[in-house]
XYZ file of C-alpha atoms in Angstrom:
658
model
C 0.000 0.000 0.000
C 1.325 3.432 -0.932
C 1.891 6.047 1.714
C -0.958 8.575 1.920
C -0.515 11.694 -0.151
C -2.167 14.743 1.363
C -3.745 17.624 -0.528
C -3.703 20.857 1.436
C -6.428 23.503 1.740
C -7.621 24.571 -1.713
C -8.362 28.188 -0.759
C -5.669 29.271 1.691
C -3.010 30.464 1.502
C -3.570 32.772 -1.454
C -2.243 31.379 -4.684
C -2.594 27.737 -3.617
C -4.183 25.440 -6.217
C -7.945 24.999 -5.998
C -9.541 21.793 -4.803
C -10.398 20.866 -8.396
C -6.796 21.412 -9.497
C -5.520 19.266 -6.649
C -7.962 16.486 -7.532
C -6.716 16.549 -11.139
C -3.325 15.387 -9.812
C -4.755 12.412 -7.913
C -3.791 9.052 -9.477
C -6.280 6.835 -11.279
C -5.491 3.820 -9.072
C -7.914 2.095 -6.662
C -7.894 3.465 -3.140
C -9.635 5.447 -0.421
C -10.174 9.198 -0.117
C -10.808 11.293 2.994
C -12.542 14.680 2.698
C -11.555 17.052 5.529
C -12.716 20.410 6.840
C -10.504 23.410 7.637
C -9.653 22.020 11.082
C -8.476 18.717 9.608
C -11.466 16.723 10.849
C -12.357 13.852 8.516
C -15.858 14.478 7.137
C -16.248 11.480 4.854
C -14.342 8.357 3.827
C -14.985 6.672 0.500
C -13.425 4.076 -1.752
C -12.992 4.111 -5.515
C -11.827 1.935 -8.366
C -10.454 5.116 -9.955
C -9.624 7.738 -7.317
C -9.352 10.729 -9.647
C -12.593 10.042 -11.518
C -14.569 9.461 -8.320
C -13.233 12.539 -6.517
C -13.915 14.715 -9.565
C -17.597 13.834 -9.268
C -17.604 15.551 -5.873
C -15.831 18.769 -6.862
C -17.700 19.081 -10.201
C -21.109 18.691 -8.555
C -21.890 15.448 -10.409
C -22.711 13.585 -7.194
C -26.364 14.502 -6.550
C -26.759 12.923 -3.128
C -28.332 15.359 -0.679
C -25.638 14.884 1.955
C -22.876 15.750 -0.547
C -24.471 19.134 -1.217
C -24.279 19.780 2.530
C -20.748 18.433 2.933
C -18.764 19.908 0.039
C -18.971 23.574 1.178
C -17.190 22.427 4.366
C -14.391 20.590 2.542
C -11.018 22.338 2.692
C -8.604 19.479 1.964
C -8.334 15.778 1.377
C -6.100 12.753 1.823
C -5.993 9.636 -0.290
C -4.405 6.222 0.010
C -3.597 4.036 -2.983
C -4.085 0.265 -2.729
C -3.786 -2.647 -5.110
C -7.439 -3.598 -5.699
C -11.077 -2.755 -5.000
C -11.132 -5.456 -2.341
C -8.205 -3.858 -0.490
C -9.933 -0.478 -0.829
C -13.071 -1.867 0.833
C -11.119 -3.315 3.766
C -9.222 -0.041 4.175
C -12.449 1.991 3.970
C -14.014 -0.030 6.793
C -10.928 0.433 8.978
C -10.756 4.182 8.295
C -14.449 4.652 9.095
C -13.991 2.802 12.390
C -10.924 4.938 13.142
C -12.305 8.402 12.310
C -16.117 8.039 12.694
C -16.801 10.568 9.884
C -20.137 12.394 10.290
C -21.204 11.920 6.652
C -20.661 8.158 6.521
C -23.473 5.787 7.433
C -23.171 4.901 11.111
C -25.055 2.834 13.644
C -26.413 5.248 16.223
C -24.870 4.410 19.627
C -22.915 1.636 17.890
C -20.283 1.572 20.660
C -22.865 0.386 23.158
C -24.164 -2.746 21.436
C -23.494 -5.840 23.579
C -21.667 -8.975 22.439
C -20.965 -12.398 23.881
C -17.214 -13.015 23.946
C -15.301 -16.293 24.193
C -11.620 -15.761 25.068
C -10.254 -18.429 22.712
C -6.635 -17.399 23.307
C -6.693 -18.568 26.937
C -5.794 -22.055 28.119
C -9.272 -22.228 29.649
C -11.439 -19.837 27.556
C -14.098 -17.935 29.456
C -17.444 -16.651 28.268
C -18.498 -13.118 29.114
C -20.817 -10.250 28.311
C -19.007 -7.256 26.821
C -19.466 -4.034 24.898
C -15.866 -4.011 23.655
C -14.499 -5.672 20.534
C -10.799 -4.908 20.527
C -9.213 -7.843 22.363
C -7.138 -10.233 20.200
C -7.697 -14.006 20.210
C -11.293 -13.468 21.305
C -14.354 -14.583 19.377
C -17.411 -12.344 19.485
C -21.031 -13.352 18.948
C -23.623 -10.711 18.198
C -24.217 -7.848 18.253
C -27.297 -8.121 20.419
C -29.544 -5.081 20.677
C -30.951 -6.216 24.012
C -28.464 -6.557 26.881
C -30.858 -8.824 28.749
C -31.016 -11.214 25.773
C -27.210 -11.432 25.699
C -27.005 -12.173 29.433
C -29.793 -14.764 29.205
C -27.957 -16.466 26.337
C -24.848 -16.739 28.527
C -26.885 -18.283 31.355
C -28.425 -20.768 28.917
C -25.140 -21.961 27.410
C -23.579 -22.382 30.852
C -26.475 -24.674 31.765
C -25.875 -26.553 28.533
C -22.114 -26.826 28.940
C -20.422 -25.356 32.028
C -17.849 -22.721 31.114
C -15.964 -20.292 33.286
C -17.484 -16.831 33.413
C -15.078 -13.990 32.664
C -15.922 -12.179 35.908
C -14.983 -15.121 38.169
C -12.057 -14.222 40.465
C -10.802 -17.830 40.529
C -10.792 -18.031 36.721
C -8.749 -14.832 36.602
C -6.261 -16.405 39.038
C -5.968 -19.517 36.849
C -5.519 -17.315 33.780
C -2.636 -15.456 35.456
C -0.935 -18.748 36.325
C -1.358 -20.116 32.794
C -0.133 -16.898 31.169
C 2.902 -16.698 33.482
C 3.984 -20.323 32.929
C 2.708 -21.548 29.546
C 5.310 -24.335 29.573
C 3.573 -25.897 32.619
C 0.104 -26.041 31.019
C -0.029 -29.860 31.182
C 0.770 -29.842 34.905
C -1.622 -27.025 35.834
C -4.718 -29.231 36.433
C -2.809 -31.384 38.961
C -1.420 -28.327 40.745
C -4.893 -26.809 40.922
C -6.338 -30.062 42.247
C -3.838 -29.954 45.102
C -3.898 -26.268 45.935
C -6.871 -24.795 44.080
C -9.736 -22.900 45.644
C -13.027 -24.061 44.087
C -15.287 -21.155 43.191
C -18.934 -20.808 44.182
C -20.199 -21.744 40.691
C -18.372 -25.086 40.888
C -19.909 -25.817 44.277
C -23.444 -25.305 42.909
C -22.808 -27.201 39.660
C -22.648 -24.242 37.277
C -18.870 -24.132 36.885
C -16.633 -26.688 35.122
C -14.171 -26.968 38.018
C -11.135 -25.442 36.329
C -10.177 -23.799 39.605
C -10.238 -27.226 41.339
C -8.315 -29.066 38.615
C -11.443 -31.094 37.798
C -11.162 -30.749 34.018
C -8.257 -30.926 31.571
C -7.668 -28.279 28.890
C -8.653 -30.833 26.205
C -11.956 -31.704 27.886
C -12.652 -28.038 28.479
C -12.027 -27.248 24.790
C -14.756 -29.747 23.899
C -17.151 -27.721 26.045
C -16.019 -24.528 24.314
C -16.697 -26.029 20.878
C -20.139 -27.141 22.049
C -20.967 -23.653 23.312
C -19.710 -21.963 20.153
C -21.769 -24.330 18.024
C -24.813 -23.439 20.097
C -24.200 -19.692 19.734
C -23.716 -20.157 15.979
C -27.118 -21.853 15.810
C -25.679 -25.288 14.914
C -28.344 -27.202 16.822
C -28.569 -30.328 14.649
C -24.891 -31.267 14.925
C -24.960 -30.333 18.613
C -27.906 -32.636 19.330
C -26.260 -35.494 17.450
C -23.038 -35.046 19.429
C -24.899 -34.917 22.762
C -26.929 -38.000 21.879
C -23.755 -39.891 20.930
C -22.085 -38.906 24.231
C -25.188 -39.943 26.167
C -25.331 -43.334 24.441
C -21.605 -43.908 24.973
C -21.888 -43.101 28.689
C -24.871 -45.433 29.004
C -22.946 -48.262 27.333
C -20.147 -47.701 29.849
C -22.765 -47.852 32.633
C -21.828 -44.284 33.649
C -25.430 -43.299 34.214
C -24.591 -40.081 36.057
C -22.685 -38.806 33.025
C -25.410 -40.061 30.684
C -27.961 -38.150 32.762
C -25.991 -34.918 32.374
C -25.973 -35.325 28.592
C -29.681 -36.195 28.659
C -30.478 -32.954 30.505
C -28.387 -30.963 28.015
C -30.121 -32.667 25.102
C -33.521 -31.854 26.595
C -32.480 -28.214 27.025
C -31.478 -27.915 23.352
C -34.750 -29.554 22.312
C -36.718 -27.145 24.494
C -34.914 -24.165 22.970
C -35.579 -25.525 19.477
C -39.290 -25.677 20.258
C -39.205 -22.052 21.408
C -37.617 -20.872 18.168
C -39.768 -20.314 15.125
C -39.143 -22.478 12.050
C -39.098 -19.973 9.175
C -37.749 -22.146 6.334
C -38.679 -25.686 5.391
C -35.035 -26.346 4.494
C -32.121 -25.998 6.963
C -31.141 -22.576 5.646
C -28.339 -20.453 7.134
C -28.942 -16.800 6.279
C -29.278 -13.287 7.640
C -32.289 -11.304 6.419
C -31.735 -7.555 6.502
C -34.892 -5.428 6.576
C -34.684 -1.660 6.045
C -37.084 1.227 6.632
C -35.982 4.741 5.669
C -37.311 8.156 6.621
C -35.866 11.571 5.885
C -32.450 11.454 7.582
C -32.816 8.373 9.751
C -33.436 4.680 9.111
C -34.253 1.488 10.965
C -32.675 -1.895 10.256
C -33.753 -5.318 11.477
C -31.578 -8.404 11.011
C -33.223 -11.827 11.302
C -30.501 -14.375 12.134
C -31.633 -17.721 10.695
C -29.635 -20.877 11.316
C -30.697 -24.339 10.142
C -34.033 -22.874 9.072
C -34.828 -21.472 12.540
C -34.915 -17.893 13.714
C -32.112 -17.823 16.271
C -32.522 -14.159 17.155
C -33.205 -10.750 15.674
C -31.307 -7.504 16.102
C -32.499 -3.950 15.502
C -30.404 -0.889 14.687
C -30.890 2.795 13.944
C -28.824 4.466 11.211
C -28.025 8.165 11.176
C -28.781 8.432 7.445
C -32.076 7.918 5.643
C -33.514 9.152 2.376
C -30.690 11.681 2.114
C -28.593 8.818 0.703
C -29.568 6.083 -1.734
C -30.919 2.773 -0.486
C -27.983 0.900 -2.032
C -25.415 3.145 -0.341
C -27.230 2.909 2.979
C -27.215 -0.887 2.811
C -23.554 -0.968 1.806
C -22.636 1.215 4.777
C -24.667 -0.910 7.179
C -23.241 -4.216 5.938
C -19.696 -2.915 6.372
C -20.398 -1.706 9.915
C -22.348 -4.773 11.002
C -20.184 -7.535 9.549
C -17.000 -5.648 10.332
C -17.890 -6.079 14.018
C -19.110 -9.669 14.167
C -17.535 -13.056 13.575
C -20.887 -14.528 12.505
C -21.059 -14.291 8.706
C -23.596 -16.662 7.092
C -23.336 -18.075 3.563
C -26.308 -15.981 2.398
C -27.427 -12.448 3.237
C -30.864 -11.344 2.007
C -31.123 -7.596 1.359
C -33.867 -5.322 -0.074
C -31.535 -4.022 -2.815
C -28.076 -4.942 -4.059
C -25.415 -2.335 -3.188
C -23.449 -0.941 -6.109
C -20.304 -2.544 -4.708
C -21.983 -5.904 -4.069
C -19.252 -7.973 -5.766
C -16.536 -6.344 -3.668
C -18.669 -6.779 -0.544
C -19.191 -10.476 -1.314
C -15.434 -10.926 -1.693
C -14.758 -9.218 1.649
C -17.529 -11.126 3.431
C -16.253 -14.395 1.972
C -12.792 -13.623 3.289
C -14.197 -13.003 6.774
C -16.250 -16.198 6.681
C -13.642 -18.396 5.032
C -16.162 -19.507 2.405
C -18.165 -17.834 -0.324
C -20.985 -15.457 0.682
C -23.909 -14.447 -1.545
C -25.857 -11.187 -1.343
C -29.359 -11.795 -2.659
C -32.636 -9.877 -3.115
C -35.614 -12.178 -2.356
C -38.387 -11.778 -4.934
C -41.009 -14.372 -4.026
C -41.893 -17.217 -1.710
C -41.078 -17.690 1.953
C -37.860 -15.658 1.719
C -39.700 -12.620 0.360
C -42.434 -13.019 2.976
C -39.936 -13.194 5.826
C -38.009 -10.278 4.369
C -41.184 -8.164 4.436
C -41.519 -9.093 8.107
C -37.948 -7.927 8.747
C -38.715 -4.599 7.047
C -41.860 -4.199 9.157
C -39.794 -4.804 12.293
C -37.282 -2.204 11.084
C -40.124 0.310 10.778
C -41.345 -0.441 14.304
C -37.789 -0.162 15.653
C -37.538 3.279 14.083
C -40.883 4.332 15.550
C -39.828 3.228 19.030
C -36.527 5.083 18.699
C -38.265 8.299 17.666
C -40.727 8.066 20.547
C -37.970 7.301 23.051
C -35.632 10.086 21.932
C -38.122 12.806 20.974
C -36.626 12.777 17.478
C -39.717 14.240 15.789
C -39.957 17.150 18.226
C -36.272 17.996 17.915
C -36.353 17.851 14.124
C -39.550 19.918 13.927
C -38.045 22.595 16.176
C -34.932 22.798 14.009
C -37.055 23.027 10.859
C -39.118 25.914 12.244
C -36.034 27.826 13.363
C -34.404 27.304 9.961
C -37.528 28.614 8.189
C -37.672 31.628 10.488
C -34.101 32.494 9.542
C -34.253 31.650 5.824
C -37.520 33.538 5.173
C -36.740 36.438 7.552
C -39.939 35.803 9.519
C -40.702 37.848 12.631
C -41.050 34.610 14.631
C -40.922 30.864 14.179
C -43.872 29.674 12.009
C -45.698 27.661 14.644
C -48.832 27.612 12.449
C -48.294 26.974 8.734
C -51.156 26.905 6.227
C -50.779 25.549 2.705
C -53.239 25.630 -0.210
C -53.420 23.493 -3.334
C -55.766 23.569 -6.341
C -56.916 20.393 -8.094
C -58.822 20.320 -11.377
C -59.088 18.086 -14.436
C -60.041 19.935 -17.617
C -61.860 22.528 -15.542
C -64.260 20.016 -13.976
C -64.934 19.902 -10.242
C -62.191 22.387 -9.348
C -61.430 22.136 -5.643
C -58.899 23.506 -3.183
C -57.403 22.091 -0.034
C -56.100 23.859 3.048
C -53.816 21.910 5.370
C -52.426 23.160 8.657
C -49.198 22.230 10.414
C -48.949 23.253 14.057
C -45.519 23.118 15.701
C -44.203 21.272 12.666
C -46.843 18.518 12.762
C -49.935 17.932 10.650
C -53.020 19.237 12.478
C -55.800 17.390 10.648
C -58.565 18.838 12.782
C -57.778 22.190 11.131
C -57.872 20.929 7.524
C -60.469 22.551 5.264
C -61.562 22.009 1.664
C -63.295 24.296 -0.803
C -65.362 23.900 -3.965
C -64.164 26.600 -6.344
C -67.092 28.741 -7.543
C -65.318 30.705 -10.263
C -67.156 30.111 -13.602
C -65.537 27.518 -15.862
C -64.732 29.994 -18.634
C -62.851 32.193 -16.146
C -61.189 29.418 -14.172
C -57.438 28.999 -13.903
C -55.078 28.246 -11.052
C -54.498 31.920 -10.266
C -58.177 32.877 -10.243
C -59.057 29.785 -8.227
C -56.321 30.492 -5.678
C -57.425 34.124 -5.355
C -61.008 33.011 -4.737
C -60.046 30.461 -2.086
C -57.741 32.870 -0.243
C -60.477 35.499 -0.349
C -62.906 33.092 1.262
C -60.438 31.727 3.840
C -59.180 35.126 4.961
C -62.458 37.040 4.720
C -63.136 38.994 7.944
C -65.983 36.692 8.998
C -63.764 33.620 8.574
C -60.872 35.215 10.429
C -63.258 35.797 13.311
C -64.576 32.221 13.138
C -62.855 30.079 15.748
C -63.492 26.960 13.677
C -60.884 28.169 11.183
C -58.248 28.549 13.844
C -55.879 31.426 14.375
C -54.017 33.554 11.877
C -51.098 31.633 10.292
C -47.465 32.545 10.858
C -46.631 31.397 7.325
C -48.665 30.725 4.194
C -47.165 28.285 1.646
C -48.400 27.969 -1.939
C -47.588 25.217 -4.406
C -46.135 27.263 -7.254
C -43.612 29.878 -8.229
C -43.642 33.639 -8.664
C -47.000 33.948 -10.558
C -48.933 32.116 -7.824
C -47.156 34.201 -5.202
C -48.075 37.455 -6.982
C -51.734 36.436 -7.250
C -51.867 35.510 -3.572
C -50.202 38.738 -2.468
C -52.736 40.760 -4.467
C -55.635 39.027 -2.734
C -54.125 39.419 0.748
C -53.433 43.113 0.135
C -57.032 43.591 -0.981
C -58.097 42.111 2.346
C -55.660 44.337 4.236
C -53.727 41.374 5.632
C -49.989 41.149 6.202
C -49.252 37.409 6.323
C -45.815 36.024 5.377
C -46.167 34.075 2.118
C -43.819 31.769 0.211
C -44.271 29.825 -3.011
C -42.604 26.433 -3.402
C -41.239 26.012 -6.922
C -41.156 22.761 -8.866
C -37.445 22.355 -8.123
C -38.447 21.815 -4.459
C -35.446 23.523 -2.885
C -36.505 27.007 -4.047
C -38.959 29.180 -2.138
C -40.160 32.401 -3.760
C -40.785 35.319 -1.423
C -42.342 38.754 -2.050
C -39.309 40.754 -0.934
C -36.736 39.272 -3.342
C -36.741 38.391 -7.040
C -34.279 35.566 -6.404
C -35.650 32.461 -4.689
C -34.555 31.390 -1.224
C -32.719 28.065 -1.536
C -33.137 25.712 1.408
C -30.186 23.347 1.981
C -30.709 19.935 0.445
C -31.449 17.401 3.168
C -32.207 20.069 5.794
C -35.108 19.706 8.266
C -36.686 22.901 6.893
C -36.762 21.578 3.326
C -38.269 18.281 4.428
C -40.964 20.113 6.384
C -41.886 22.406 3.483
C -42.085 19.484 1.060
C -44.153 17.464 3.514
C -46.588 20.364 3.931
C -46.874 20.789 0.144
C -47.331 17.054 -0.478
C -49.996 16.807 2.212
C -51.945 19.700 0.668
C -51.682 18.022 -2.728
C -52.852 14.679 -1.328
C -55.809 16.246 0.462
C -56.894 18.157 -2.659
C -56.648 15.096 -4.904
C -58.629 12.997 -2.412
C -61.442 15.566 -2.343
C -61.401 15.906 -6.130
C -61.782 12.148 -6.597
C -64.595 12.066 -4.062
C -66.526 14.751 -5.944
C -65.919 13.051 -9.276
C -67.225 9.784 -7.899
C -70.365 11.406 -6.490
C -70.958 13.351 -9.687
C -70.552 10.256 -11.801
C -72.945 8.243 -9.666
C -75.514 11.032 -9.733
C -75.309 12.167 -13.330
C -73.610 9.764 -15.714
C -76.833 7.876 -16.482
C -78.688 11.172 -16.844
C -76.495 11.901 -19.861
C -77.699 8.780 -21.715
C -80.666 9.363 -24.064
C -83.598 7.125 -23.247
C -82.652 6.500 -19.614
C -85.168 7.867 -17.170
C -85.674 7.215 -13.494
C -87.309 3.830 -14.109
C -84.545 2.460 -16.326
C -81.911 3.922 -14.001
C -83.433 2.023 -11.066
C -83.605 -1.149 -13.149
C -79.908 -0.938 -14.069
C -78.739 -0.254 -10.521
C -80.959 -3.038 -9.188
C -79.585 -5.498 -11.755
C -75.922 -4.762 -11.015
C -76.124 -3.742 -7.364
C -74.199 -0.479 -7.666
C -72.652 1.961 -10.088
C -69.361 0.083 -9.757
C -71.034 -3.152 -10.814
C -72.660 -1.424 -13.781
C -69.319 0.024 -14.882
C -67.837 -3.489 -14.949
C -70.731 -4.978 -16.932
C -70.335 -6.188 -20.514
C -72.639 -4.909 -23.273
C -74.448 -8.256 -23.454
C -75.161 -8.135 -19.701
C -76.687 -4.649 -19.985
C -78.817 -5.756 -22.943
C -80.141 -8.630 -20.812
C -81.672 -6.275 -18.205
C -85.476 -6.319 -18.522
C -86.851 -3.094 -20.014
C -83.543 -1.945 -21.551
C -83.623 -1.869 -25.393
C -80.456 -2.813 -27.305
C -79.971 0.767 -28.560
C -80.209 2.196 -25.027
C -77.904 -0.539 -23.709
C -75.295 0.402 -26.336
C -75.550 4.093 -25.347
C -75.185 3.226 -21.645
C -72.167 1.035 -22.372
C -70.490 3.707 -24.543
C -71.079 6.467 -21.980
C -69.628 4.339 -19.188
C -66.528 3.551 -21.270
C -65.976 7.278 -21.871
C -66.217 7.932 -18.135
C -63.723 5.123 -17.449
C -61.220 6.714 -19.835
C -61.622 10.123 -18.197
C -61.297 8.552 -14.760
C -58.047 6.907 -15.875
C -56.686 10.247 -17.050
C -57.716 11.832 -13.748
C -55.931 9.165 -11.745
C -52.804 9.599 -13.830
C -52.962 13.344 -13.247
C -53.440 12.732 -9.518
C -50.220 10.765 -9.424
C -48.516 13.619 -11.260
C -49.206 17.322 -10.894
C -53.019 17.328 -11.157
C -52.738 20.820 -12.582
C -52.109 22.131 -9.133
């Protein structure tokens, strides 16, 4: 590996080459890059097959991820390290992320605190212990567990299955010191301990193996360790076969006490098997990774399946969400999770394949010692279980947000950011947003949604039928009418409409803003107004021709977009409702030859308007009292309405003209 070559600050001192110029001198080899701020803090670590090409994407603005737009203005310098292959770059990237904890890389929130079960394999008599550390050499770690109680209960269970020394035992620590001080006397240590040892409490009550009393040799003890590790790995079938063989052998030797011990252990494994859910018909070994993303946070749930049984599940919270792509988020999680555990299964089921999936598979295979496949389940029991993992990830995220007050904190930051960006006199605790929905001028409606303290306040939602004549209707006239009605003096005095808003948001650019301002001025009202342009990040305000640009990925931008989308949803819902009512009431009235009697006959024959719309021409002709000519007209009119309804639905998924 080459020594790192450091690029200094691209702006100071004067005359120094710019960041782009420095990047142009970076080699085209594989490696890792580290973006740094002016203080030298590492902001982000990435890997690349071609360092120069990848880093140019950052400085040229070709990387459109929201977090990059936030990060690059802070970048003052960079380092890079050249390696021999993509695989080496991945390993180096994982190590650098663990070393520097960069704020813009995907991270497990509170990842230092996740508990593990450790087996100190490097000791003459390995101990089992609960730990939150993962830095000791010659130690095997199982986990991570997201529930400390579950980790401790697992330790209690395996010690009942196969007595092992616990890492906190004072007598085990004494034996460890003796073994470490005189490794050449390892074979004699059991005899010395038998003569001078001090049996611990666990040995007296049958929970300890008797290392401290010289009751077990290192070889016999290692058998117990292998049994425990097989249990923690989820290898229950082989474990049960081994226990049954030991039990039968002891019985043949007439050592019924020993056979009884193995029988109790076998029963314990069987009991645990019954408690664990069988999720695959075949003895599959796999981890299923479910993901649920929101704004700038995400939940992950890992189902650990061994021999077709769910051994355990683990839940995590990531400090990135929709501000990075799903593939990148998964790649970051897999590196963090499997970089910290010794349990790598042959198959890992994920919701989407990361862009660097081949390199990840190579690295995972190296950690496991055998090939590892990343796979996206599409159908069958794997897909069903994967959906369950994603649902658990969503619930984990919900619990985290409730426990930490995440929503309140984010809403407060969003309101303060809007107050500053829009030069408001105070934080916009009450935000109102209007949206117009119309299809070819029919059933034009408007919605008003209200967000109080950054949260949707559905009790304050209102909807309006636009009364402006069809020949005069357009978005601007409709918006002016609705604002005139909402902010008329009698409505402002009506408690049912709530208090005066601190901010009014419109879905549209400068023209919509101008129309709204004219209406508010006519009413003598001074309410802060902003128009959200199609580009999302831009807010038009009355006091500046240039739009206010909210930072990509910021809480304020997410809030504004959520308000706008909610207004759009509410308007479209109302528009569809009116269309449905109008169709039910009037579509048959448009058919020549259909009066009240024939209308009743048709609805009686098919049960509802929906049933009539689904009917074939021959079925309509078969209704008593309906001539063939009238049936053909009814059928043709219904088909025309279906086509218009399809266009309306398509518009609802798009802009809906408003």
